[in-house]
CSV table of C-alpha atoms and ligand atoms in Angstrom, one decimal:
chain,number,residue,atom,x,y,z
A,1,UNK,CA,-46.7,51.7,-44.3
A,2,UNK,CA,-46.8,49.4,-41.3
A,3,UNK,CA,-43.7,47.5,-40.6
A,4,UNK,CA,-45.9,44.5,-38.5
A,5,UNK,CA,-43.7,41.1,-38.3
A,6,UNK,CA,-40.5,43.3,-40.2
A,7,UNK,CA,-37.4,43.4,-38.6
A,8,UNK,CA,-35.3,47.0,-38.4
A,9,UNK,CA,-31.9,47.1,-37.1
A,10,UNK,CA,-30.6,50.6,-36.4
A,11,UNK,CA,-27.1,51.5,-35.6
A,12,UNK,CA,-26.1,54.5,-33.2
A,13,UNK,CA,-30.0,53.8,-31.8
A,14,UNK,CA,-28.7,54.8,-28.4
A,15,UNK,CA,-29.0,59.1,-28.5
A,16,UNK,CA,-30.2,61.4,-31.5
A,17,UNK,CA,-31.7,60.4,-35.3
A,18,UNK,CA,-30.6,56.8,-34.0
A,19,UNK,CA,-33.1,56.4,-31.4
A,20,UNK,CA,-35.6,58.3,-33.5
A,21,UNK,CA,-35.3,56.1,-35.8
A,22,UNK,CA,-35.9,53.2,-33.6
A,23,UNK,CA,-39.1,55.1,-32.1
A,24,UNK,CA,-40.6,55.7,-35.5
A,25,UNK,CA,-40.5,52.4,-37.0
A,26,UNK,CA,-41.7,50.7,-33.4
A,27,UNK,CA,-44.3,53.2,-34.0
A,28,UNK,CA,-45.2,51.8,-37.1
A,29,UNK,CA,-45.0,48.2,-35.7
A,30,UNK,CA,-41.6,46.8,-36.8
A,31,UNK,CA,-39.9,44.9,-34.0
A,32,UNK,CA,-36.3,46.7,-33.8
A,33,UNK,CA,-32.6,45.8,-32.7
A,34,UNK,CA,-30.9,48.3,-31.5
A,35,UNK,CA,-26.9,48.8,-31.7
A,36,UNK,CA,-24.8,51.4,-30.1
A,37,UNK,CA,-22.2,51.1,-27.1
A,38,UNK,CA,-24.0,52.0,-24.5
A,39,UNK,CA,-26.0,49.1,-23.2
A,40,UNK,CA,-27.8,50.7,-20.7
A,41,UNK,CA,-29.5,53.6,-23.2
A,42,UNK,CA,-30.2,50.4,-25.1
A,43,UNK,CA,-32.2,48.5,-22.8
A,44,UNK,CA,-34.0,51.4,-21.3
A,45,UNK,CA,-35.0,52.7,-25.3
A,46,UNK,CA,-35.8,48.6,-25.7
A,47,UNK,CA,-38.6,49.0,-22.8
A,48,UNK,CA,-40.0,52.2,-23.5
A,49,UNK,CA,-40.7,50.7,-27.2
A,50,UNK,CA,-41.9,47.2,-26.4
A,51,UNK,CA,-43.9,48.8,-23.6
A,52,UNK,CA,-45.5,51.5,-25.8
A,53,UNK,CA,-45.9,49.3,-29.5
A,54,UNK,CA,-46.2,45.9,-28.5
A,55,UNK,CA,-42.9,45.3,-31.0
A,56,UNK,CA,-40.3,43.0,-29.8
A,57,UNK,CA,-37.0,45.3,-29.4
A,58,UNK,CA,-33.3,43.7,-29.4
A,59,UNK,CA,-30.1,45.0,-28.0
A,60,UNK,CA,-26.6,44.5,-28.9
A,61,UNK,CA,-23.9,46.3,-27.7
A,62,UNK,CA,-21.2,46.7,-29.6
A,63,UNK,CA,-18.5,49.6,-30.8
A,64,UNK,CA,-18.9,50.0,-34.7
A,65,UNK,CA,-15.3,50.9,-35.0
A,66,UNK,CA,-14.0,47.6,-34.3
A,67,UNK,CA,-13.6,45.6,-37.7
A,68,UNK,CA,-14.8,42.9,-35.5
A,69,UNK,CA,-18.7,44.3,-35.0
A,70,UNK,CA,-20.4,44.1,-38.3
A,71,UNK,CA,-19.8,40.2,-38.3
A,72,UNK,CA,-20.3,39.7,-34.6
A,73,UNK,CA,-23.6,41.2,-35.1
A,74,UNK,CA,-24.6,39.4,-38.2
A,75,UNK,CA,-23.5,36.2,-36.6
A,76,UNK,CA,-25.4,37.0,-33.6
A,77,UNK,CA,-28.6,37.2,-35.4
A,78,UNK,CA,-28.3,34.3,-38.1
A,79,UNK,CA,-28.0,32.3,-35.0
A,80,UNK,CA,-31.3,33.0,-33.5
A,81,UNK,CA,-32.9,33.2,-37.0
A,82,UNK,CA,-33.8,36.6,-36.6
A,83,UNK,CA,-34.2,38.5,-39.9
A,84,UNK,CA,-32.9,42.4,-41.2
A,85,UNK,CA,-35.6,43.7,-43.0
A,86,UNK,CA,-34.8,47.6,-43.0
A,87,UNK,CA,-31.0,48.7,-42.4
A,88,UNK,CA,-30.4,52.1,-40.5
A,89,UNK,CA,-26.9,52.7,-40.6
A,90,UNK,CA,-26.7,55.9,-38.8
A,91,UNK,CA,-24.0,55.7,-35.6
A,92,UNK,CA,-21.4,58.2,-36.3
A,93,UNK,CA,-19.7,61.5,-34.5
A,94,UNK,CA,-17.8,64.3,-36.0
A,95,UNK,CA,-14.1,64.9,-35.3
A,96,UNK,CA,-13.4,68.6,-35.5
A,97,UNK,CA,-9.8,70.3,-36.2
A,98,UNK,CA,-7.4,70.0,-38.5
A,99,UNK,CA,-6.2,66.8,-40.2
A,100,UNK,CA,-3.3,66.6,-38.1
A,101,UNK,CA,-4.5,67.7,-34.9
A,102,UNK,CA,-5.4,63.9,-34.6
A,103,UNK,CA,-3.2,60.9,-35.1
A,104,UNK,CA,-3.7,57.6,-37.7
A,105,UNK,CA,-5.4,55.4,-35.4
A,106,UNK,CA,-7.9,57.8,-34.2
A,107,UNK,CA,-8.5,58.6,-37.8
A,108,UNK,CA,-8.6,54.8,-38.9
A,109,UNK,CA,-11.0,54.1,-36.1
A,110,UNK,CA,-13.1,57.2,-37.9
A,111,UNK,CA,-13.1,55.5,-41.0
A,112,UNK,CA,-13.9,51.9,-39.8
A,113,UNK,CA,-16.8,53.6,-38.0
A,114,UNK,CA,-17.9,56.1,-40.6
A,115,UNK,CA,-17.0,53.8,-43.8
A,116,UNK,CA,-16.1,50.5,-43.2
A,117,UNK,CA,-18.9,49.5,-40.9
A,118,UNK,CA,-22.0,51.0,-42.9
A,119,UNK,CA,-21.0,49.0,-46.4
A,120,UNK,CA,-19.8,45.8,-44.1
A,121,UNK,CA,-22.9,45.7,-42.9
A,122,UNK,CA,-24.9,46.7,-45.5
A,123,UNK,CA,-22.6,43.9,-47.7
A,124,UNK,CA,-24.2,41.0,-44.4
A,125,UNK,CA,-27.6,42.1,-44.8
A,126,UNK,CA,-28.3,42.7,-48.5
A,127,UNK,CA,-28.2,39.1,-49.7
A,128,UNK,CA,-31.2,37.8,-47.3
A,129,UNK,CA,-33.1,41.3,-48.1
A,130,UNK,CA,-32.7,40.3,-52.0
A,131,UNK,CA,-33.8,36.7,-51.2
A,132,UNK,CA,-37.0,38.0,-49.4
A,133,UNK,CA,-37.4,40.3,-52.0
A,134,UNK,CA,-37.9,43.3,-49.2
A,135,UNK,CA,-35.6,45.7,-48.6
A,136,UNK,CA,-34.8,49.2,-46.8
A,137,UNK,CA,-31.5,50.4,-46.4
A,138,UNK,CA,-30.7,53.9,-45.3
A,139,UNK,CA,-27.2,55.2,-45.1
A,140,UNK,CA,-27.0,58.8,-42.9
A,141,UNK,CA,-25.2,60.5,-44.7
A,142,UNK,CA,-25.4,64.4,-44.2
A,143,UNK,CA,-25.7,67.4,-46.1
A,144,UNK,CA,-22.1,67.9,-45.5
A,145,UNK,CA,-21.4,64.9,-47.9
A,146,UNK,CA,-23.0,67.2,-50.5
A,147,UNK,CA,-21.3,70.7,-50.5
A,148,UNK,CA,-17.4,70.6,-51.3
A,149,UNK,CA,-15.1,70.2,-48.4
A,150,UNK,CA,-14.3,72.9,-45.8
A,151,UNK,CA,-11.8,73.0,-42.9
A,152,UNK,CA,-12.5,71.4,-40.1
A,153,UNK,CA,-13.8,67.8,-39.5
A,154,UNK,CA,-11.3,66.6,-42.5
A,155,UNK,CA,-12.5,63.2,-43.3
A,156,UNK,CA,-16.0,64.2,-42.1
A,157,UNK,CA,-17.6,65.5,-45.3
A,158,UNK,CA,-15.4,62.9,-47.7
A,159,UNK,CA,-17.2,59.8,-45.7
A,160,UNK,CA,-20.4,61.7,-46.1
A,161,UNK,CA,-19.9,61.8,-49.9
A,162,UNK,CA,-18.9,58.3,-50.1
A,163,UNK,CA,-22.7,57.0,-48.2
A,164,UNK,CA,-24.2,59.1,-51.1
A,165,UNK,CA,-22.7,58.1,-53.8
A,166,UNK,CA,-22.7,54.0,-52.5
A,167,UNK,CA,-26.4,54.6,-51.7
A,168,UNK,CA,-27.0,55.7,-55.2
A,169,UNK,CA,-25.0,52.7,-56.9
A,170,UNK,CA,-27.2,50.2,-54.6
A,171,UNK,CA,-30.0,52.2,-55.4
A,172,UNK,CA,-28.9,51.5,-59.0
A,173,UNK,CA,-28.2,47.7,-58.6
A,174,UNK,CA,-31.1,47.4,-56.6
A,175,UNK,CA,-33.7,48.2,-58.9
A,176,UNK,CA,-36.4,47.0,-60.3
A,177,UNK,CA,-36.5,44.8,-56.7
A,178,UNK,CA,-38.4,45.4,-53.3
A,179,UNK,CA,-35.0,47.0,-51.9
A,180,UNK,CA,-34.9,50.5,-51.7
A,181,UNK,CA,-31.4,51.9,-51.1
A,182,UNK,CA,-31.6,56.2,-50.2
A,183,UNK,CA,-29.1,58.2,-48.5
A,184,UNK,CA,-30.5,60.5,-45.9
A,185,UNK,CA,-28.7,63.9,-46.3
A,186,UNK,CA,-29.3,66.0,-42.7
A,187,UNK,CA,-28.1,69.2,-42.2
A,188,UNK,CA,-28.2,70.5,-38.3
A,189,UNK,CA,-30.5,68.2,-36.4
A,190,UNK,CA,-31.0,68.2,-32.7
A,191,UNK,CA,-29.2,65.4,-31.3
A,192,UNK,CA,-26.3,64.9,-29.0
A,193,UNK,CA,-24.0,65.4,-31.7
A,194,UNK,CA,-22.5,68.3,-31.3
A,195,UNK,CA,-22.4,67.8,-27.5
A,196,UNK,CA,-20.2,64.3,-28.2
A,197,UNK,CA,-17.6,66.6,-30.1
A,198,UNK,CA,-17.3,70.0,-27.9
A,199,UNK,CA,-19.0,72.1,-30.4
A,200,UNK,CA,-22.4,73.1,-29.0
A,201,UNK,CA,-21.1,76.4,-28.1
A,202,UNK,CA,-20.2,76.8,-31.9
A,203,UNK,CA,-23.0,75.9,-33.3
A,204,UNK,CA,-25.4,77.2,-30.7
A,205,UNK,CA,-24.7,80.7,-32.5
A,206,UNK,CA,-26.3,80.0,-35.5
A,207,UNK,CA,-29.7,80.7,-36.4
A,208,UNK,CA,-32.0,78.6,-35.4
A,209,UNK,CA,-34.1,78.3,-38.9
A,210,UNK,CA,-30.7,76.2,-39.6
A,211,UNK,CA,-31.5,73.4,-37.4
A,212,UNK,CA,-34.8,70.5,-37.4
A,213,UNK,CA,-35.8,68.7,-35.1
A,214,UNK,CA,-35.2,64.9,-35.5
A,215,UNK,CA,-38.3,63.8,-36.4
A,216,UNK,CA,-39.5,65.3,-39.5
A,217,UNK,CA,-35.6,63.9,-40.3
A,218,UNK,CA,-36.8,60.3,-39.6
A,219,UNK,CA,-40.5,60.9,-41.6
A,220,UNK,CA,-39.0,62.2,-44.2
A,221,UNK,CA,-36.3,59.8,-44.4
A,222,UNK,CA,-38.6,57.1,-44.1
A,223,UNK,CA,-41.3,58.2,-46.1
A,224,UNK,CA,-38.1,58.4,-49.1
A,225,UNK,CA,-37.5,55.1,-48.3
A,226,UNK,CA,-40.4,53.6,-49.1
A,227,UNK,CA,-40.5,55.7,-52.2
A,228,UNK,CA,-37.6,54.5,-53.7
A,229,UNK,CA,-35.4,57.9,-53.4
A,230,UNK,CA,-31.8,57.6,-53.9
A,231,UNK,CA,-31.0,60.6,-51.4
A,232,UNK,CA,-33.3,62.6,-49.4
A,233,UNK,CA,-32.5,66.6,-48.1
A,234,UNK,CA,-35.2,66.5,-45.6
A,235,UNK,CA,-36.0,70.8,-44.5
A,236,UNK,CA,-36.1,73.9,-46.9
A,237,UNK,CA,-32.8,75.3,-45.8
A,238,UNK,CA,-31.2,72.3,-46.3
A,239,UNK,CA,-32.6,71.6,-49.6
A,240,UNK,CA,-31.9,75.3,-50.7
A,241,UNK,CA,-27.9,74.6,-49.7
A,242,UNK,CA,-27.9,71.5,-51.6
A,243,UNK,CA,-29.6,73.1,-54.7
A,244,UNK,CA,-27.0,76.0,-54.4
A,245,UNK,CA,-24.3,73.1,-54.3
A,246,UNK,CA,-25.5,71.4,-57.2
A,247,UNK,CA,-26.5,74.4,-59.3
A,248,UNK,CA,-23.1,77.0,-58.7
A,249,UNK,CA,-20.5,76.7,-60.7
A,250,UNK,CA,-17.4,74.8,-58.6
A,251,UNK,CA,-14.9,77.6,-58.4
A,252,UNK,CA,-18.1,79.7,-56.9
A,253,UNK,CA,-19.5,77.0,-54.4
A,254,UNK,CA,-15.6,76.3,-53.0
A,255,UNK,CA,-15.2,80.0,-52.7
A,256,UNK,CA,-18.1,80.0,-50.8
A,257,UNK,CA,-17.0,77.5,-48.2
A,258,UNK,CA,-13.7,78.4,-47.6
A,259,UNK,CA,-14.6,82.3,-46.8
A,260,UNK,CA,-17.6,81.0,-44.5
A,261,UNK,CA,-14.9,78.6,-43.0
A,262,UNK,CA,-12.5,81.2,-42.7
A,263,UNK,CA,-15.0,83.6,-40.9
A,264,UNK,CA,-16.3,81.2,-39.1
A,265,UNK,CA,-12.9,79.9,-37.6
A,266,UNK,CA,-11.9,84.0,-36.9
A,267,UNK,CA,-14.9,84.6,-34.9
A,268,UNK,CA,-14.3,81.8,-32.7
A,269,UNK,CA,-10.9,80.8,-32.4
B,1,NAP,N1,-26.9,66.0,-35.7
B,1,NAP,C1,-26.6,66.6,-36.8
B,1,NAP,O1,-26.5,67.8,-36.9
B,1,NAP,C2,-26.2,65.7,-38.0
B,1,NAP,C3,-26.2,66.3,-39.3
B,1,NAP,C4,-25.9,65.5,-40.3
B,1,NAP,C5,-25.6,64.1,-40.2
B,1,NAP,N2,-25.6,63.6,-38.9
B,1,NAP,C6,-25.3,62.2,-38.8
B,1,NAP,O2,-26.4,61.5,-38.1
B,1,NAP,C7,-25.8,60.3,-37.5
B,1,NAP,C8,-26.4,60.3,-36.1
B,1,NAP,O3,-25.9,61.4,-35.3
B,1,NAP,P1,-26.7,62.1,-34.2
B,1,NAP,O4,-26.9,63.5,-34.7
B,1,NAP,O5,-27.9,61.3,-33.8
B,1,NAP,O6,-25.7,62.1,-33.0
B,1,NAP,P2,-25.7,61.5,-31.5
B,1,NAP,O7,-27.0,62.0,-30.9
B,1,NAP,O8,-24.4,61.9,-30.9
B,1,NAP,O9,-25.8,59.9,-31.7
B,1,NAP,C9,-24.8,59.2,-32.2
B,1,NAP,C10,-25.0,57.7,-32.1
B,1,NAP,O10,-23.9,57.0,-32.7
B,1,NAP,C11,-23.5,56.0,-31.7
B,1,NAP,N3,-22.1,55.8,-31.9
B,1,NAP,C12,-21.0,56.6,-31.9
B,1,NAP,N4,-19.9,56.0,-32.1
B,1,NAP,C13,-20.2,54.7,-32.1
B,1,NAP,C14,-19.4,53.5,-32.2
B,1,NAP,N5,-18.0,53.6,-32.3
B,1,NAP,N6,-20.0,52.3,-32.3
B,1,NAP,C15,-21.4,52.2,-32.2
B,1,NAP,N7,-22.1,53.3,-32.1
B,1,NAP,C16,-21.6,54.5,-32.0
B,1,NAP,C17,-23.8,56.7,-30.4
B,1,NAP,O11,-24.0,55.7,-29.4
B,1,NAP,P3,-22.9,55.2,-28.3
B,1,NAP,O12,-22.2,56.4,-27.9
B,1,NAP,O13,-23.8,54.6,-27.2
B,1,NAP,O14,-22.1,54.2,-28.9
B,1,NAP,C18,-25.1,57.3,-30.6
B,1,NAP,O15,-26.2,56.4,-30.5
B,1,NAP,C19,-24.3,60.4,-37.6
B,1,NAP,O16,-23.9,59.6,-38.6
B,1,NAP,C20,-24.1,61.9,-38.0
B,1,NAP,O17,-22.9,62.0,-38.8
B,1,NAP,C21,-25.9,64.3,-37.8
């Protein structure tokens, strides 16, 4: 697919599958806008890709967990006439501990961020994709939003759930049209994720077949896209621990979790 003269806005563009993102459909010749808080990742990622593609690349700066930012951002563009062709909504962190080991506003901010913001501004951009009759929407979901909930990052998992199932109902009211709605369903992926919540050490100590690089995240993701897939598992292991998910019975798969949880909590408390 090339992506010449199509606008792609990605959210969280500014580290990780964000920035991937952005460098895989510059690659592919769509000019991009790029959203996160840090301006100045931004602009230098907004160089390297006009430099390298020729693509025009747009930065706004804004923090996702203000109810404000969705519109601010729509606004900013219907101004300057500048059309969302392909939605990544991907910015996110993860919050580990228990539920109460953080307080209401810092949660609430975790929703707005993790919920709110990814069907606000999916709910801004849909109406001129339908209109144009060309569409890509991808919600980053994760495979956590696919195996039952464990403790730990307590609303992390049940705001995963929630892109796949509201990628699937798009996917659903979108058919039969040139917009393609698919939740992307990563499991460990090189990023600076784990670094932005204090777990590296954690998560360092697992194998390594349990992580993927980025990239074949993004090709895959995109690739799904394009095919009309409602959610995509990109990586064997990942797609052997959703099929396990799917397939066990409930009582089994929660069992699972919450003796892996357990273990894993002992070992490194
Ligand atoms: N890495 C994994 O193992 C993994 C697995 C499954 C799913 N995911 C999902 O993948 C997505 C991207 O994560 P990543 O792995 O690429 O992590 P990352 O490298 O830490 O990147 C996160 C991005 O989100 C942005 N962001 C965070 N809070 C924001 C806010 N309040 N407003 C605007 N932007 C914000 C960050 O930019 P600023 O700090 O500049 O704002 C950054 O660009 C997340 O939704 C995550 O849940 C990751």
């Amino acid at each position: 697919m090339n992506y010449k003269d199509k606008w792609a806005l990605i959210t969280g563009a500014s580290a990780g599958i964000g920035a991937t993102f952005a460098r895989a459909y510059a690659a592919k010749g769509a000019n991009v806008i790029l959203v996160a808080r840090r301006e100045d990742r931004l602009r230098e990622l907004a160089g390297e890709l006009e430099k390298a593609h020729g693509v025009t690349a747009r930065i706004l700066a804004a923090d996702l967990s203000e109810p404000s930012a969705p519109q601010m951002i729509f606004d900013a563009l219907a101004a300057e006439g500048t059309p969302v062709d392909i939605l990544v909504n991907n910015a996110g962190f993860g919050m580990p501990g228990s539920y109460t080991d953080n307080d209401w506003p810092t949660h609430r901010a975790f929703l707005e961020l993790m919920l709110v913001s990814y069907a606000q501004m999916t709910r801004l951009f849909l109406p001129g994709m339908r209109e144009r009759d060309f569409g890509r929407i991808i919600q980053v979901a994760s495979l956590a939003g696919l195996v039952p909930g464990s403790a730990g990052h307590t609303l992390y998992g049940p705001s995963k759930a929630f892109l796949v199932s509201f990628a699937q109902s798009l996917a659903a009211e979108c058919d039969g049209t040139g917009v393609h709605s698919t939740a992307l369903c990563p499991g460990f992926t090189y990023s600076e994720f784990h670094d932005a919540n204090n777990t590296r050490g954690l998560v360092s100590q697992l194998p390594k077949y349990m992580f993927m690089e980025a990239e074949p995240v993004v090709e895959g993701a995109i690739e799904a896209a394009e095919t009309k897939r409602a959610v995509y598992v990109p990586g064997a292991w990942n797609k052997f621990a959703a099929w396990l998910a799917r397939t066990l019975p409930r009582p089994i798969a929660e069992r699972m979790v919450r003796k892996q949880s357990a273990r894993f909590r002992k070992k490194h408390a």
